[in-house]
XYZ file of C-alpha atoms in Angstrom:
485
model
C 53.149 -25.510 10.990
C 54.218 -22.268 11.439
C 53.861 -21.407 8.085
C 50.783 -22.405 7.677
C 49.466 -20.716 10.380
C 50.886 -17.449 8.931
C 49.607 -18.416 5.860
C 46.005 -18.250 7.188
C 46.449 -15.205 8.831
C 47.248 -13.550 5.686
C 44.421 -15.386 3.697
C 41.942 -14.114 6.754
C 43.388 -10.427 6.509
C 43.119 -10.768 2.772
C 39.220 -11.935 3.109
C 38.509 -9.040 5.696
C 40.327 -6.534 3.459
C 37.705 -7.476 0.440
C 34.938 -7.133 3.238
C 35.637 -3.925 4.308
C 36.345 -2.693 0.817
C 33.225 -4.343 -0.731
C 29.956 -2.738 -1.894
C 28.719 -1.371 1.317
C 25.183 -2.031 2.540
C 23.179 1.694 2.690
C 20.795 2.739 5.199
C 19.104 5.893 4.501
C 17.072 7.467 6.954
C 14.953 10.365 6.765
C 12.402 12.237 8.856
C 9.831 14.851 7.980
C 9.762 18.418 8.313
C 13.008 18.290 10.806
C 14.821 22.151 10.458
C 18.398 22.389 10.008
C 18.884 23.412 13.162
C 17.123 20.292 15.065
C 19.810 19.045 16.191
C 21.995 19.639 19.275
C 25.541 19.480 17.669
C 24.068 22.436 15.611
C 22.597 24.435 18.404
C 25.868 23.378 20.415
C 27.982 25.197 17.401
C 25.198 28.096 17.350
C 25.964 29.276 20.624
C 24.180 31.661 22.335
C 22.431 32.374 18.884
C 20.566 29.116 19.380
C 17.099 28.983 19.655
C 16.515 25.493 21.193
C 19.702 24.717 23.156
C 18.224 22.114 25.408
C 17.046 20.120 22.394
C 19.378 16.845 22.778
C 20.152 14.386 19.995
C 23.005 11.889 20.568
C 22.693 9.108 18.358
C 22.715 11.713 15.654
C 25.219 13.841 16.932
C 27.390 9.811 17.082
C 26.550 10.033 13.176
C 28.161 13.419 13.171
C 31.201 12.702 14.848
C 31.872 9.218 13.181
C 31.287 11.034 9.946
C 30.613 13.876 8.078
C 27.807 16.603 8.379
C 27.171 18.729 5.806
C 25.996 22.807 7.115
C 24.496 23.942 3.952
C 22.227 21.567 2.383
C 18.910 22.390 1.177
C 15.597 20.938 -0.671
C 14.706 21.927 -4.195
C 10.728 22.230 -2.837
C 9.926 22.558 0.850
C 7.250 20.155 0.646
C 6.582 16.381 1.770
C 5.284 14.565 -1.415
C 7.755 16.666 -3.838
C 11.127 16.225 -2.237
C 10.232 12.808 -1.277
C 9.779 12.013 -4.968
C 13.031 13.961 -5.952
C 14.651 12.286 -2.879
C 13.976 8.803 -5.226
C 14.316 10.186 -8.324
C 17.034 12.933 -8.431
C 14.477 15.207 -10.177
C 13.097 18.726 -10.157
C 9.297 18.939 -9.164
C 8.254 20.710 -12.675
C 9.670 17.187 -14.324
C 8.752 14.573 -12.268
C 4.755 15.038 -11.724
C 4.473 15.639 -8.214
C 3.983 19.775 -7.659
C 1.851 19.234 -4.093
C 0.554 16.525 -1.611
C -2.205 15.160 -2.910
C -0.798 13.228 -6.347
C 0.490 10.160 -6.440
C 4.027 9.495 -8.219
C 3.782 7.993 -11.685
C 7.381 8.620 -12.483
C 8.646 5.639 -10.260
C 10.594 3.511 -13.594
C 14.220 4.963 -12.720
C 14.830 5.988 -8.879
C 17.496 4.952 -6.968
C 15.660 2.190 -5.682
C 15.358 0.429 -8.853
C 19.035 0.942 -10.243
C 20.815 -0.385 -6.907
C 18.562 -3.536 -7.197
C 19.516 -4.318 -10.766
C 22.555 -4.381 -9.344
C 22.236 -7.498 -6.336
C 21.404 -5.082 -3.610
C 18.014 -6.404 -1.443
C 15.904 -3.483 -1.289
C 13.344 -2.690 1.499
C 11.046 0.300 2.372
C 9.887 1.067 5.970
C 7.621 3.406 6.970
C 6.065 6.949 5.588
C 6.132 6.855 1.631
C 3.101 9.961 0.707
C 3.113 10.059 -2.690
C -0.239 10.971 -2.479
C -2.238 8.151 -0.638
C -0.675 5.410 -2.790
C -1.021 2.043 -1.611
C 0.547 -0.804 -2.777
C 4.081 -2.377 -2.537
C 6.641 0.217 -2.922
C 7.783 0.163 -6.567
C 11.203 -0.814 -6.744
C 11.713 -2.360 -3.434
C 11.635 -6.288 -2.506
C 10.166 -5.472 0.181
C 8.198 -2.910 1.897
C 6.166 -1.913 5.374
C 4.731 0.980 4.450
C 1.489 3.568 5.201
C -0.869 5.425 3.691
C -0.653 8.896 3.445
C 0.122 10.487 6.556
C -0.905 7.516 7.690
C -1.131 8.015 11.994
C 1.130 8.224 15.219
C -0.553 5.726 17.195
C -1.465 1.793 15.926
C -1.717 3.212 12.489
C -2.347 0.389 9.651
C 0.681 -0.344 7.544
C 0.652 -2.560 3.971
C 3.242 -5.429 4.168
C 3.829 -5.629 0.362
C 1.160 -3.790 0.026
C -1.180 -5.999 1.995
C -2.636 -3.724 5.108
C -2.277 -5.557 8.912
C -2.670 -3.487 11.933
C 0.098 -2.162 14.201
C 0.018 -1.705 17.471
C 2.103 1.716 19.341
C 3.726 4.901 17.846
C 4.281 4.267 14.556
C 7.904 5.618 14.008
C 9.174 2.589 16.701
C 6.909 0.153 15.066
C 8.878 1.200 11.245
C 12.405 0.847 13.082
C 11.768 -2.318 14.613
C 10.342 -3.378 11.250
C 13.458 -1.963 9.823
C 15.671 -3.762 12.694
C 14.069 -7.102 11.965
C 14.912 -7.082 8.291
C 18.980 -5.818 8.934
C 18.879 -9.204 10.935
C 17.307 -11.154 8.740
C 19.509 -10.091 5.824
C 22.727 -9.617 7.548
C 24.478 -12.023 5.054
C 23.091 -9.897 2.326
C 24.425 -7.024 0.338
C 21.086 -4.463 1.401
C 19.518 -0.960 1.061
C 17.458 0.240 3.465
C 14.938 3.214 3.323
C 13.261 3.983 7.071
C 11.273 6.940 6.464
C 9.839 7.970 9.417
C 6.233 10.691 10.201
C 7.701 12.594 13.135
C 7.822 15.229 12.934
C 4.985 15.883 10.896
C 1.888 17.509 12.358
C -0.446 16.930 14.306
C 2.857 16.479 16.735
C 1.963 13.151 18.542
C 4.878 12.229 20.329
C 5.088 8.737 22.512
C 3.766 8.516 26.126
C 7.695 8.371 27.099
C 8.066 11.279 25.897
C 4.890 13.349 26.853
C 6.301 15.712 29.647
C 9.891 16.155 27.842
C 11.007 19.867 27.443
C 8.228 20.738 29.416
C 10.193 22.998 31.957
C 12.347 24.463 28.405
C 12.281 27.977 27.741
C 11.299 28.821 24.383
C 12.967 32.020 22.393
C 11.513 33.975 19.863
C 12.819 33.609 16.226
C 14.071 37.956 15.619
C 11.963 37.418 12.355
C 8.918 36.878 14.484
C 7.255 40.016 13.826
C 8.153 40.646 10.434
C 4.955 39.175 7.278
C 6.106 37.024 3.964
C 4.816 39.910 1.821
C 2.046 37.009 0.600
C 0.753 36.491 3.749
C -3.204 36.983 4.016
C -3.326 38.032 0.760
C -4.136 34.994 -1.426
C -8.146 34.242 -1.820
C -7.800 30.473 -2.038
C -11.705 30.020 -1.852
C -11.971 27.804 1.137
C -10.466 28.326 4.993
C -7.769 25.341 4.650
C -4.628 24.891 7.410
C -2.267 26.950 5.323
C -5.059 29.948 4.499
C -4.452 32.440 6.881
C -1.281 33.047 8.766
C -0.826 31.213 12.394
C -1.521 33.618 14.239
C -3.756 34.445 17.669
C -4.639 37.744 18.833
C -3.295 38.965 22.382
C 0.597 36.991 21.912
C 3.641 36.183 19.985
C 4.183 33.222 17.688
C 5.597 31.670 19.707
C 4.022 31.932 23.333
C 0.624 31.242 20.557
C 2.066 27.612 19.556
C 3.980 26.905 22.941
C 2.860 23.447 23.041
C 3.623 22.399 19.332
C 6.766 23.403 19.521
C 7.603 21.117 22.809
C 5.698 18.522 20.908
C 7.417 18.916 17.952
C 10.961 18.630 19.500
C 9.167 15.593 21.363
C 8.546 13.464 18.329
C 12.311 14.178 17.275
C 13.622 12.989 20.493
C 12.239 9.929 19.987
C 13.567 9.634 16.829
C 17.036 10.231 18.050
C 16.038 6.933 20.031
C 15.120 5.046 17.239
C 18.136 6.010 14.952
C 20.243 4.546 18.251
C 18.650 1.291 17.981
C 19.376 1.429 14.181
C 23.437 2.080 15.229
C 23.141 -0.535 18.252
C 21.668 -3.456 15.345
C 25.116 -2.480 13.199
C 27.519 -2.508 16.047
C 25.916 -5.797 17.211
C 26.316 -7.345 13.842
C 29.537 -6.254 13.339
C 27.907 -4.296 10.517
C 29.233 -0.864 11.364
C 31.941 -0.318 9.585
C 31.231 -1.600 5.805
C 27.490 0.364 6.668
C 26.606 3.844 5.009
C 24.385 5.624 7.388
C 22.815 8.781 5.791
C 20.338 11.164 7.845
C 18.423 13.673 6.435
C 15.427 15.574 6.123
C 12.062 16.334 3.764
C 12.287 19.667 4.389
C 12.806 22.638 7.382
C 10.116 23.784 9.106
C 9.157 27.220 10.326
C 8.131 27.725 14.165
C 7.453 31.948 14.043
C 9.691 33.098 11.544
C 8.224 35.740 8.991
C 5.196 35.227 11.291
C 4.835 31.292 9.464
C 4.202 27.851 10.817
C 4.129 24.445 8.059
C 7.002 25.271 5.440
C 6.572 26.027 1.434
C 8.012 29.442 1.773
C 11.436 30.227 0.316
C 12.984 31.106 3.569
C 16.253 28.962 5.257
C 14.136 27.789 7.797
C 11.774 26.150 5.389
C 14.708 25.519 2.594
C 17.585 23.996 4.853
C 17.979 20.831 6.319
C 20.227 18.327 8.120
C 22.659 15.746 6.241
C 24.857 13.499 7.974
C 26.670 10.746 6.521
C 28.839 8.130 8.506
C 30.934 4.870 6.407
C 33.092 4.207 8.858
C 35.640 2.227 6.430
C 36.099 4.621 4.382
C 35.340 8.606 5.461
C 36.627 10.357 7.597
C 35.369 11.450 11.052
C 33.737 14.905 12.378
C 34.310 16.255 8.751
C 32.100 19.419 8.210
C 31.452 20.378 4.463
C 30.034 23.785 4.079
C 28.818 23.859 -0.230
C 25.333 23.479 -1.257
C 23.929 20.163 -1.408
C 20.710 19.126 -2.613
C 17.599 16.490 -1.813
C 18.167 16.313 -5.199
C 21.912 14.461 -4.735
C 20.475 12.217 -2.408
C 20.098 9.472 -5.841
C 22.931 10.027 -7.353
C 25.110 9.641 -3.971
C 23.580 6.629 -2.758
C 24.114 4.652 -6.279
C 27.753 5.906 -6.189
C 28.143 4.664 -2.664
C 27.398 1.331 -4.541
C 29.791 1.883 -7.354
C 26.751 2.343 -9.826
C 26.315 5.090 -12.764
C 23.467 7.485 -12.496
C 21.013 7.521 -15.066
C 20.816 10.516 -17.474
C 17.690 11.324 -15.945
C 18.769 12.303 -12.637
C 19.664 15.648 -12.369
C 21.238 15.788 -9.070
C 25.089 14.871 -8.682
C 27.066 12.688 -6.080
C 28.243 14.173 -2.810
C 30.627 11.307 -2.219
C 33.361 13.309 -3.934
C 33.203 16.154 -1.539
C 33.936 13.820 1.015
C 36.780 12.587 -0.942
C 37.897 15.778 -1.391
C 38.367 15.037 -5.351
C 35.901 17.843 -6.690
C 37.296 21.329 -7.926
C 33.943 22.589 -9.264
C 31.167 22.497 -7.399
C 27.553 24.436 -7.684
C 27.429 27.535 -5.900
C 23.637 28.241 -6.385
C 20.541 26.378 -7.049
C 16.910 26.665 -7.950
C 14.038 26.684 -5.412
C 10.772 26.069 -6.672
C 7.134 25.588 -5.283
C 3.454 25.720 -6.701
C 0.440 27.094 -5.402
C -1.716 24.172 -3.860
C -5.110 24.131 -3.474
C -6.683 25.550 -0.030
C -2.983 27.397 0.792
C -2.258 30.357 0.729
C 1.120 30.169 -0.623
C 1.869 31.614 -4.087
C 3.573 30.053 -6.530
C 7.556 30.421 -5.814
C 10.722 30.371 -7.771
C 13.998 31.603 -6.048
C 17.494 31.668 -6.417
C 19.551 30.793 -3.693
C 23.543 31.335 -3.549
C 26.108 30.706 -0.438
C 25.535 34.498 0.182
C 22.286 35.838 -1.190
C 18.669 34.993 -1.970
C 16.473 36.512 -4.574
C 12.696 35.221 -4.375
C 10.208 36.001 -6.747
C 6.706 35.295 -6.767
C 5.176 35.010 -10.594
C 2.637 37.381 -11.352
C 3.456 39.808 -8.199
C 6.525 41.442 -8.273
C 5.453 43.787 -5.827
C 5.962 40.868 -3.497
C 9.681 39.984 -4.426
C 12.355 39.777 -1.953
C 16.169 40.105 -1.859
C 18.556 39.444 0.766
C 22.104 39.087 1.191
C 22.809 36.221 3.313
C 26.303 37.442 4.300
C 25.427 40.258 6.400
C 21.581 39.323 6.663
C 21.505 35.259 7.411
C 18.257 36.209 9.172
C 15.914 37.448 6.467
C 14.842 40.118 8.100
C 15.827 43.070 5.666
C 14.609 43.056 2.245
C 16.773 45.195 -0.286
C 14.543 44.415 -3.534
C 13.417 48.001 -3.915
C 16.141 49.383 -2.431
C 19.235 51.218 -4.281
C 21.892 49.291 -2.081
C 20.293 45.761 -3.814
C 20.521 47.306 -6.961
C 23.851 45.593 -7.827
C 22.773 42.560 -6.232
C 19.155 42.303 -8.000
C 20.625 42.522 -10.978
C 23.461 39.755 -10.059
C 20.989 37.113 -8.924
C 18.270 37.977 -11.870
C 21.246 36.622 -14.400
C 21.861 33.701 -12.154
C 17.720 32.863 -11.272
C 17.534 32.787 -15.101
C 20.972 30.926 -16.049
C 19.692 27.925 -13.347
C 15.942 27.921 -15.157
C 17.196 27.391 -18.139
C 19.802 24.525 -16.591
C 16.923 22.361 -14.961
C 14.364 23.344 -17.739
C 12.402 25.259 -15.279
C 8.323 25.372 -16.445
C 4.782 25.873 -14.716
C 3.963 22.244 -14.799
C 0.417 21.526 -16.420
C -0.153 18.852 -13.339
C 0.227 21.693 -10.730
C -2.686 22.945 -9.082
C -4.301 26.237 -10.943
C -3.550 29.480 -9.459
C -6.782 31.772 -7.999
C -5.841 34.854 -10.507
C -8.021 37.437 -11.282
C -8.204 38.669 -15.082
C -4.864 40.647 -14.544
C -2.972 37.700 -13.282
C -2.638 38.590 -10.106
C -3.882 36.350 -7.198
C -7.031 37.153 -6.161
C -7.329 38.987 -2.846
C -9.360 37.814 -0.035
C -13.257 39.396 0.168
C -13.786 41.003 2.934
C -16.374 39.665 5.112
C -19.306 42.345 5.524
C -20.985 42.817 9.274
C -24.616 42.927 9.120
């Protein structure tokens, strides 16, 4: 008897080795235009450098400590609809069809989505999907609750399989309890799970519970504030649209201009932080936890006053970086903090390895699992940023190379607006050294690499993209100025 009863001790510790080692399910959740910085375990390491200490996140900073957090990762375009679609499809912007927000995705055959689910994992899709205003199930999923578009914060519509029912309350709690449902209803299952959530997109909406947090916060001034992109107000895009003109009031900062955004802003995100709990509390209560990949991220940054700017595009940090945090509890390590350049563009790549599944030759991004492992010895230390001019912006079209210690941005057509800055001594932005002779060495550094990483991603001005307002020289076309009768 005793035996025996060994015996099945062994068989059960045998059976729960295979379950922890198995494929694990993946939930990847990501949020819209949340900065780098939006976090409190970064403005906790920030120090008195940080501009929004009183910003609290604990269910992400519990993803931090139970896992790893990568400090330099970035987006290829600092844009929703773009680096959403590379997000799926581990492709640059000039490949993939989708240079702005208003075009739907047609190059949906080979994302992650659709690889992992050849492979037995149930797939589902929750929440803010903007390719465009596509409707319709979400290709490659089994099963999706998904808007349109920007859809809306409060009882906004949502397509279940593509078939639209109402909702009632904010809509980023209505997605994770969507989400929620299905993790119980598929606990048995091998799964992926996408929640992509609207906060913190504008207009900033956030719940009722949340309508008076931060209110007694003081707000600090980015030291960029006062300093113009060298585009700014300069771009005649033929109609007054949001991103036109800069955001900015006579008679005050930036900042004390857009007090209540910001506080609304960092409003939606708390109640984020919330839902991603509930997400953590449904895996602990499962006893899914530990064989569970949790990945948070980010569309892109967001600028509150820097340069002067509000919305993103721009090839500044603020715009460019965002959070990653990764927690698999069975098999990485805790609190680990990885400081090379990651991409959206890994975000494909990394999730099929998770699953023990090849990439496709079409992705161009690579895993980040190995960093984690510690088993890379080469790994990039520079990328390409790109963005196109879209339609009623007044954002030129952008192409930038950015290393782990300088930035050189250049802005086709107007290379009177370029900008160079090294990152090591300038993390800021705030002194340009394009025209100057002590960037001379480091102009002519970053003009090799800008061209070596074209030529790697096959870098073109996409037909698709929207057409530029150039005058017969080229150049953008200046705004007219308006005559007083």
């Amino acid at each position: 008897m005793k035996y025996l009863i060994l015996s099945n001790l062994i068989l059960l510790g045998i059976c729960g080795a295979k379950a922890q080692t198995g494929r694990p399910n993946i939930i990847f959740i990501y949020t819209d235009d949340q900065r780098f910085d939006a976090l409190s375990v970064v403005q906790k390491e920030q120090g008195d450098k940080a501009r929004f200490p009183w910003f609290k996140t604990p269910n992400l900073d519990r993803i931090a400590a139970e896992g790893v957090r990568f400090r330099n990762a970035f987006v290829i375009n600092s844009l929703c609809s773009p680096s959403r679609s590379t997000m799926l499809n581990s492709r640059y912007n000039h490949l993939n069809g989708i240079a702005n927000n208003h075009t739907g995705l047609k190059d949906t055959t080979v994302t992650y989505a659709t690889e992992i689910r050849k492979a037995g994992y149930q797939t589902a899709f929750f929440g803010k999907w903007h390719m465009g205003n596509e409707t319709g199930k979400r290709p490659g999923f089994d099963y999706s609750a998904s808007f349109v578009g920007q859809g809306k914060y409060l009882d906004c519509p949502i397509e279940i399989n593509g078939v639209a029912q109402p909702s009632k309350g904010w809509i980023d709690d209505v997605s994770t309890t969507n989400a929620v449902n299905y993790i119980k209803e598929n606990k048995d299952k091998t799964f992926l799970v996408t929640l992509a959530f609207k906060s913190g997109h504008g207009p900033f909406q956030p719940p009722v519970r949340h309508k008076d947090t931060f209110s007694d916060a003081t707000l600090t001034k980015p030291v960029s504030e006062s300093l113009d992109s060298p585009y700014q107000g300069q771009i005649d895009t033929g109609k007054k649209g949001p991103g036109a003109a800069p955001q900015q009031k006579k008679g005050g900062s930036w900042t004390e201009n857009n007090d209540e955004k910001i506080r609304n802003y960092f409003r939606t995100l708390a109640a984020i932080d919330e839902n991603v709990g509930r997400v953590l509390a449904t895996l602990d209560s499962l006893h899914l936890d530990q064989n569970t990949v949790v990945i948070f991220s980010s569309d892109n940054g967001f600028f509150f006053g820097e340069h002067g700017l509000g919305d993103k595009r721009a090839a500044y940090d603020e715009s460019m970086r965002i959070p990653l945090l990764v927690r698999y509890p069975a098999k990485f390590p805790k609190g680990k903090l990885i400081d090379k350049i990651v991409l959206n563009l890994d975000d494909a790549p990394s999730i099929l390895d998770l699953a023990g599944i090849k990439s496709p030759a079409s992705f161009q991004g690579k895993s980040w699992v190995p960093l984690i492992e510690d088993k890379v010895k080469d790994w990039r230390t520079s990328f390409l940023y790109e963005y196109f001019y879209e339609n009623g912006y007044g954002v030129p079209t952008i192409k930038a190379v950015r290393t782990e210690t300088g930035k050189l941005v250049q802005y086709p057509g107007e290379t009177g607006w370029s900008e160079l800055y090294d990152l090591s001594k300038d993390p800021n932005e705030t002194n340009n050294l394009y025209n100057t002779s002590e960037g001379n060495k480091l102009k002519t550094q970053l003009g090799k690499e800008l061209e070596k990483q074209e030529k790697s991603v096959g870098y073109i001005n996409p037909e698709f993209a929207d057409p530029k307002p150039l005058d017969e020289n080229g150049r953008y076309k200046r705004p007219q100025k308006e005559l007083i009768p």
